[in-house]
Amino acid sequence: MTEAAKTAIAQADTIVGYRTYLDLIPELLIGKEVLSSSMMQEVDRCRRALELAEAGQEIALVCGGDPGIYAMAGLVFELAAERDSQAEITVIPGLAALNSCAARLGAPLMHDFAAISLSDLLTPWSLIEKRLSAAASADFVIVLYNPKSKKRSDHIGRARQLIMEHRAASTPVGIVTAATRENEAITITTLERLLEAEINMQSSVIIGNSTTFQWRDFMVTPRGYADKYNLS
Amino acid sequence: MTEAAKTAIAQADTIVGYRTYLDLIPELLIGKEVLSSSMMQEVDRCRRALELAEAGQEIALVCGGDPGIYAMAGLVFELAAERDSQAEITVIPGLAALNSCAARLGAPLMHDFAAISLSDLLTPWSLIEKRLSAAASADFVIVLYNPKSKKRSDHIGRARQLIMEHRAASTPVGIVTAATRENEAITITTLERLLEAEINMQSSVIIGNSTTFQWRDFMVTPRGYADKYNLS
């Protein structure tokens, strides 16, 4: 957590958020009004946060990761735009899963990458497939969000199949589950053996580009295709 | 800056880094050995950091942004792999330009995105063009790193041209220069008018997907292509 995030919470009158995340910061909630997921659902919470802000309160809306990457900032702005809200909105960036997972794996994101969510709840699966193929064909490192859930256990297999049309079976793949949490698990495998690895709803998967290599327990994408640095 | 980063610096014997970044944290350098860019260049600094760590020192190698996204972590691992270093290496994630710039623009990264550097120092320009076209054709939000330098003033124009083959001229584009610094500048424009905007070496450019819209001074990419939330 950054200093800026702590300061924003300290300055707020009311803290709004999903219970799981608020439970991680009990010391920051002392003396605050709290609206959590035990009281209302996501859309209602965001709408209520806007209403309170419009009425002059200072609100901190808390989520996990970076609110600006596949997270809460979008819903807030969608709702604010819908009602043309007069609330003053500031997004405080945080560490997204891609930042945390890349760090745990070594240095996989040293070159161009694409982030793709395999959830088809709000996106047609055909568009997700198109993106997987486009990213694989242009040698992007690929970060997969939402690789698997109970309802979507086969999406990761289909993604692997599409990517393997453009990339070697030996391509390094990193899987980070519950990054920095107690139950954190880190696996480095290959595209070929990807489906043998444990992957669940808390996992992010990073697939290397054609130059990515494994060294010890790390996954490293070199910074250049041309070797201008003459390291040796 | 995160608590984890501050703690790592506090625990280190020697701080290594580019002078520009070390100048931002004078209070964290008190009582530390410091190796900065005024003494040696990037590759030599990293190699020296590894040597000192191998000799038993605790070293903090400091860079701007997130060391894991287009930054120093890669060079460290490339050099460590080359010498099969016994140093214990931990990457502490931080806020990359894409986190900070997205936050300043509102919520542009709510859906799949591709990060592409327009620098052809270490990458063939033909591969960069291939990635621009692939990302544009599959409706990724596109984050451009290194959009312009003195030597590469025309790359952004060529990127715009390739993207416009797949995306409307009215697509929102956000430009953030020197995010969170004193000279920060934020512009929201369109693909059509992109080249009229001030863009320099400190800028990042975010190009919306087909659903991204501007509301007030914000750029918002809706979370879904299907509207399952029924916001209205």
mmCIF file of C-alpha atoms in Angstrom, chain A residues 1-3 6 42-43 47 66-71 73-75 77-82 84-86 89 91 93-96 98-100 103 106-107 109-117 121-124 127 130-131 134-135 137-140 209 213 215-216 218 220 222-226 228-229 231-232, chain B residues 1-3 6 42-43 47 66-71 73-75 77-82 84-86 89 91 93-96 98-100 103 106-107 109-117 121-124 127 130-131 134-135 137-140 209 213 215-216 218 220 222-226 228-229 231-232:
data_model
loop_
_atom_site.group_PDB
_atom_site.id
_atom_site.type_symbol
_atom_site.label_atom_id
_atom_site.label_comp_id
_atom_site.label_asym_id
_atom_site.label_seq_id
_atom_site.Cartn_x
_atom_site.Cartn_y
_atom_site.Cartn_z
ATOM 1 C CA MET A 1 0.000 0.000 0.000
ATOM 2 C CA THR A 2 1.264 3.480 -0.839
ATOM 3 C CA GLU A 3 1.458 6.491 1.453
ATOM 4 C CA LYS A 6 -3.160 5.610 3.488
ATOM 5 C CA GLU A 42 -20.963 -3.494 -5.699
ATOM 6 C CA VAL A 43 -23.098 -1.181 -7.843
ATOM 7 C CA ARG A 47 -23.709 4.673 -6.144
ATOM 8 C CA ASP A 66 -4.954 -1.070 -8.582
ATOM 9 C CA PRO A 67 -8.437 0.485 -8.879
ATOM 10 C CA GLY A 68 -7.432 1.577 -12.379
ATOM 11 C CA ILE A 69 -6.667 -1.852 -13.841
ATOM 12 C CA TYR A 70 -9.715 -4.080 -14.381
ATOM 13 C CA ALA A 71 -11.124 -2.731 -11.111
ATOM 14 C CA ALA A 73 -12.490 3.028 -10.978
ATOM 15 C CA GLY A 74 -14.434 2.134 -14.110
ATOM 16 C CA LEU A 75 -17.700 1.427 -12.342
ATOM 17 C CA PHE A 77 -16.923 6.719 -13.534
ATOM 18 C CA GLU A 78 -19.669 4.857 -15.399
ATOM 19 C CA LEU A 79 -22.108 5.624 -12.596
ATOM 20 C CA ALA A 80 -20.834 9.190 -12.205
ATOM 21 C CA ALA A 81 -21.214 9.861 -15.932
ATOM 22 C CA GLU A 82 -24.723 8.384 -15.932
ATOM 23 C CA ASP A 84 -23.427 13.600 -14.384
ATOM 24 C CA SER A 85 -22.216 13.648 -10.797
ATOM 25 C CA GLN A 86 -20.738 16.793 -9.265
ATOM 26 C CA ILE A 89 -13.220 12.011 -8.076
ATOM 27 C CA VAL A 91 -8.105 7.717 -8.509
ATOM 28 C CA PRO A 93 -3.141 4.050 -8.168
ATOM 29 C CA GLY A 94 -1.990 0.869 -6.475
ATOM 30 C CA LEU A 95 -0.184 -2.328 -7.298
ATOM 31 C CA ALA A 96 -2.209 -4.376 -9.761
ATOM 32 C CA LEU A 98 0.362 -7.674 -12.984
ATOM 33 C CA ASN A 99 2.817 -5.587 -10.973
ATOM 34 C CA SER A 100 2.862 -7.972 -7.993
ATOM 35 C CA ALA A 103 7.796 -9.066 -9.347
ATOM 36 C CA GLY A 106 11.492 -12.151 -11.690
ATOM 37 C CA ALA A 107 11.339 -9.908 -14.753
ATOM 38 C CA LEU A 109 7.430 -7.752 -18.307
ATOM 39 C CA MET A 110 10.584 -6.118 -19.634
ATOM 40 C CA HIS A 111 9.122 -5.890 -23.100
ATOM 41 C CA ASP A 112 5.761 -5.196 -24.778
ATOM 42 C CA PHE A 113 2.910 -7.101 -23.187
ATOM 43 C CA ALA A 114 -0.839 -7.590 -23.439
ATOM 44 C CA ALA A 115 -3.225 -8.065 -20.523
ATOM 45 C CA ILE A 116 -6.236 -10.228 -21.356
ATOM 46 C CA SER A 117 -9.043 -11.353 -19.063
ATOM 47 C CA LEU A 121 -19.161 -12.486 -18.228
ATOM 48 C CA LEU A 122 -19.004 -9.027 -19.824
ATOM 49 C CA THR A 123 -17.063 -9.778 -23.013
ATOM 50 C CA PRO A 124 -17.988 -12.063 -25.939
ATOM 51 C CA LEU A 127 -13.415 -11.224 -28.936
ATOM 52 C CA LYS A 130 -9.317 -12.718 -31.263
ATOM 53 C CA ARG A 131 -7.168 -10.924 -28.699
ATOM 54 C CA ALA A 134 -3.452 -11.201 -32.020
ATOM 55 C CA ALA A 135 -1.228 -10.958 -28.944
ATOM 56 C CA SER A 137 1.032 -13.608 -33.278
ATOM 57 C CA ALA A 138 2.824 -10.316 -32.510
ATOM 58 C CA ASP A 139 5.043 -11.861 -29.812
ATOM 59 C CA PHE A 140 3.618 -9.926 -26.872
ATOM 60 C CA ASN A 209 7.491 -14.000 -25.529
ATOM 61 C CA PHE A 213 14.001 -17.639 -20.546
ATOM 62 C CA TRP A 215 17.003 -18.889 -14.867
ATOM 63 C CA ARG A 216 16.749 -20.672 -11.538
ATOM 64 C CA PHE A 218 12.911 -16.790 -12.258
ATOM 65 C CA VAL A 220 13.232 -13.261 -17.496
ATOM 66 C CA PRO A 222 15.371 -9.654 -22.069
ATOM 67 C CA ARG A 223 14.973 -5.953 -22.661
ATOM 68 C CA GLY A 224 16.068 -6.046 -26.252
ATOM 69 C CA TYR A 225 15.668 -8.052 -29.418
ATOM 70 C CA ALA A 226 18.836 -6.407 -30.676
ATOM 71 C CA LYS A 228 22.994 -3.309 -28.198
ATOM 72 C CA TYR A 229 24.152 -3.551 -24.612
ATOM 73 C CA LEU A 231 26.528 -7.537 -21.872
ATOM 74 C CA SER A 232 29.377 -9.975 -22.345
ATOM 75 C CA MET B 1 6.206 4.718 -2.851
ATOM 76 C CA THR B 2 5.139 1.621 -0.915
ATOM 77 C CA GLU B 3 6.044 0.691 2.652
ATOM 78 C CA LYS B 6 10.931 2.088 2.089
ATOM 79 C CA GLU B 42 23.628 1.561 -15.895
ATOM 80 C CA VAL B 43 25.208 -1.803 -16.727
ATOM 81 C CA ARG B 47 27.020 -5.426 -12.097
ATOM 82 C CA ASP B 66 7.960 -0.268 -11.295
ATOM 83 C CA PRO B 67 11.324 -2.058 -11.689
ATOM 84 C CA GLY B 68 9.353 -4.951 -13.226
ATOM 85 C CA ILE B 69 7.770 -3.062 -16.128
ATOM 86 C CA TYR B 70 10.214 -1.995 -18.861
ATOM 87 C CA ALA B 71 12.751 -1.227 -16.139
ATOM 88 C CA ALA B 73 14.722 -5.798 -12.963
ATOM 89 C CA GLY B 74 15.438 -7.240 -16.404
ATOM 90 C CA LEU B 75 18.989 -5.976 -16.617
ATOM 91 C CA PHE B 77 18.493 -10.757 -13.995
ATOM 92 C CA GLU B 78 20.241 -10.752 -17.373
ATOM 93 C CA LEU B 79 23.530 -9.921 -15.674
ATOM 94 C CA ALA B 80 22.889 -12.333 -12.803
ATOM 95 C CA ALA B 81 22.107 -15.184 -15.215
ATOM 96 C CA GLU B 82 25.230 -14.411 -17.249
ATOM 97 C CA ASP B 84 25.100 -17.409 -12.528
ATOM 98 C CA SER B 85 25.142 -15.119 -9.506
ATOM 99 C CA GLN B 86 24.609 -16.473 -5.993
ATOM 100 C CA ILE B 89 17.383 -11.155 -5.614
ATOM 101 C CA VAL B 91 11.946 -7.465 -6.886
ATOM 102 C CA PRO B 93 6.979 -3.826 -7.278
ATOM 103 C CA GLY B 94 6.069 -0.172 -7.617
ATOM 104 C CA LEU B 95 3.739 2.049 -9.586
ATOM 105 C CA ALA B 96 4.615 1.924 -13.264
ATOM 106 C CA LEU B 98 0.777 2.828 -16.784
ATOM 107 C CA ASN B 99 -0.635 2.706 -13.243
ATOM 108 C CA SER B 100 0.012 6.397 -12.548
ATOM 109 C CA ALA B 103 -5.181 6.994 -12.597
ATOM 110 C CA GLY B 106 -9.766 8.408 -14.987
ATOM 111 C CA ALA B 107 -10.359 4.770 -15.877
ATOM 112 C CA LEU B 109 -7.593 0.452 -18.387
ATOM 113 C CA MET B 110 -10.803 -1.283 -17.341
ATOM 114 C CA HIS B 111 -10.522 -3.741 -20.189
ATOM 115 C CA ASP B 112 -7.826 -5.684 -22.053
ATOM 116 C CA PHE B 113 -4.849 -3.545 -22.995
ATOM 117 C CA ALA B 114 -1.467 -3.757 -24.679
ATOM 118 C CA ALA B 115 1.662 -1.876 -23.633
ATOM 119 C CA ILE B 116 3.977 -1.028 -26.532
ATOM 120 C CA SER B 117 7.229 0.927 -26.468
ATOM 121 C CA LEU B 121 16.869 1.190 -29.833
ATOM 122 C CA LEU B 122 16.591 -2.488 -28.817
ATOM 123 C CA THR B 123 13.663 -3.622 -30.963
ATOM 124 C CA PRO B 124 13.316 -3.711 -34.757
ATOM 125 C CA LEU B 127 8.148 -5.692 -34.939
ATOM 126 C CA LYS B 130 3.363 -5.458 -36.214
ATOM 127 C CA ARG B 131 2.395 -5.078 -32.563
ATOM 128 C CA ALA B 134 -2.206 -6.454 -33.938
ATOM 129 C CA ALA B 135 -3.268 -4.505 -30.838
ATOM 130 C CA SER B 137 -7.098 -4.817 -34.865
ATOM 131 C CA ALA B 138 -8.141 -6.732 -31.719
ATOM 132 C CA ASP B 139 -9.538 -3.617 -30.001
ATOM 133 C CA PHE B 140 -7.039 -3.509 -27.152
ATOM 134 C CA ASN B 209 -10.701 0.957 -27.411
ATOM 135 C CA PHE B 213 -15.615 7.583 -23.922
ATOM 136 C CA TRP B 215 -16.735 12.389 -19.606
ATOM 137 C CA ARG B 216 -15.643 15.798 -18.384
ATOM 138 C CA PHE B 218 -11.811 11.852 -17.756
ATOM 139 C CA VAL B 220 -13.412 5.933 -19.298
ATOM 140 C CA PRO B 222 -16.491 0.574 -19.722
ATOM 141 C CA ARG B 223 -15.884 -2.736 -18.014
ATOM 142 C CA GLY B 224 -18.085 -4.737 -20.313
ATOM 143 C CA TYR B 225 -18.954 -5.111 -23.969
ATOM 144 C CA ALA B 226 -22.160 -6.793 -22.846
ATOM 145 C CA LYS B 228 -24.912 -7.226 -17.811
ATOM 146 C CA TYR B 229 -24.883 -4.678 -14.997
ATOM 147 C CA LEU B 231 -26.665 0.393 -14.738
ATOM 148 C CA SER B 232 -29.724 2.391 -15.781
#
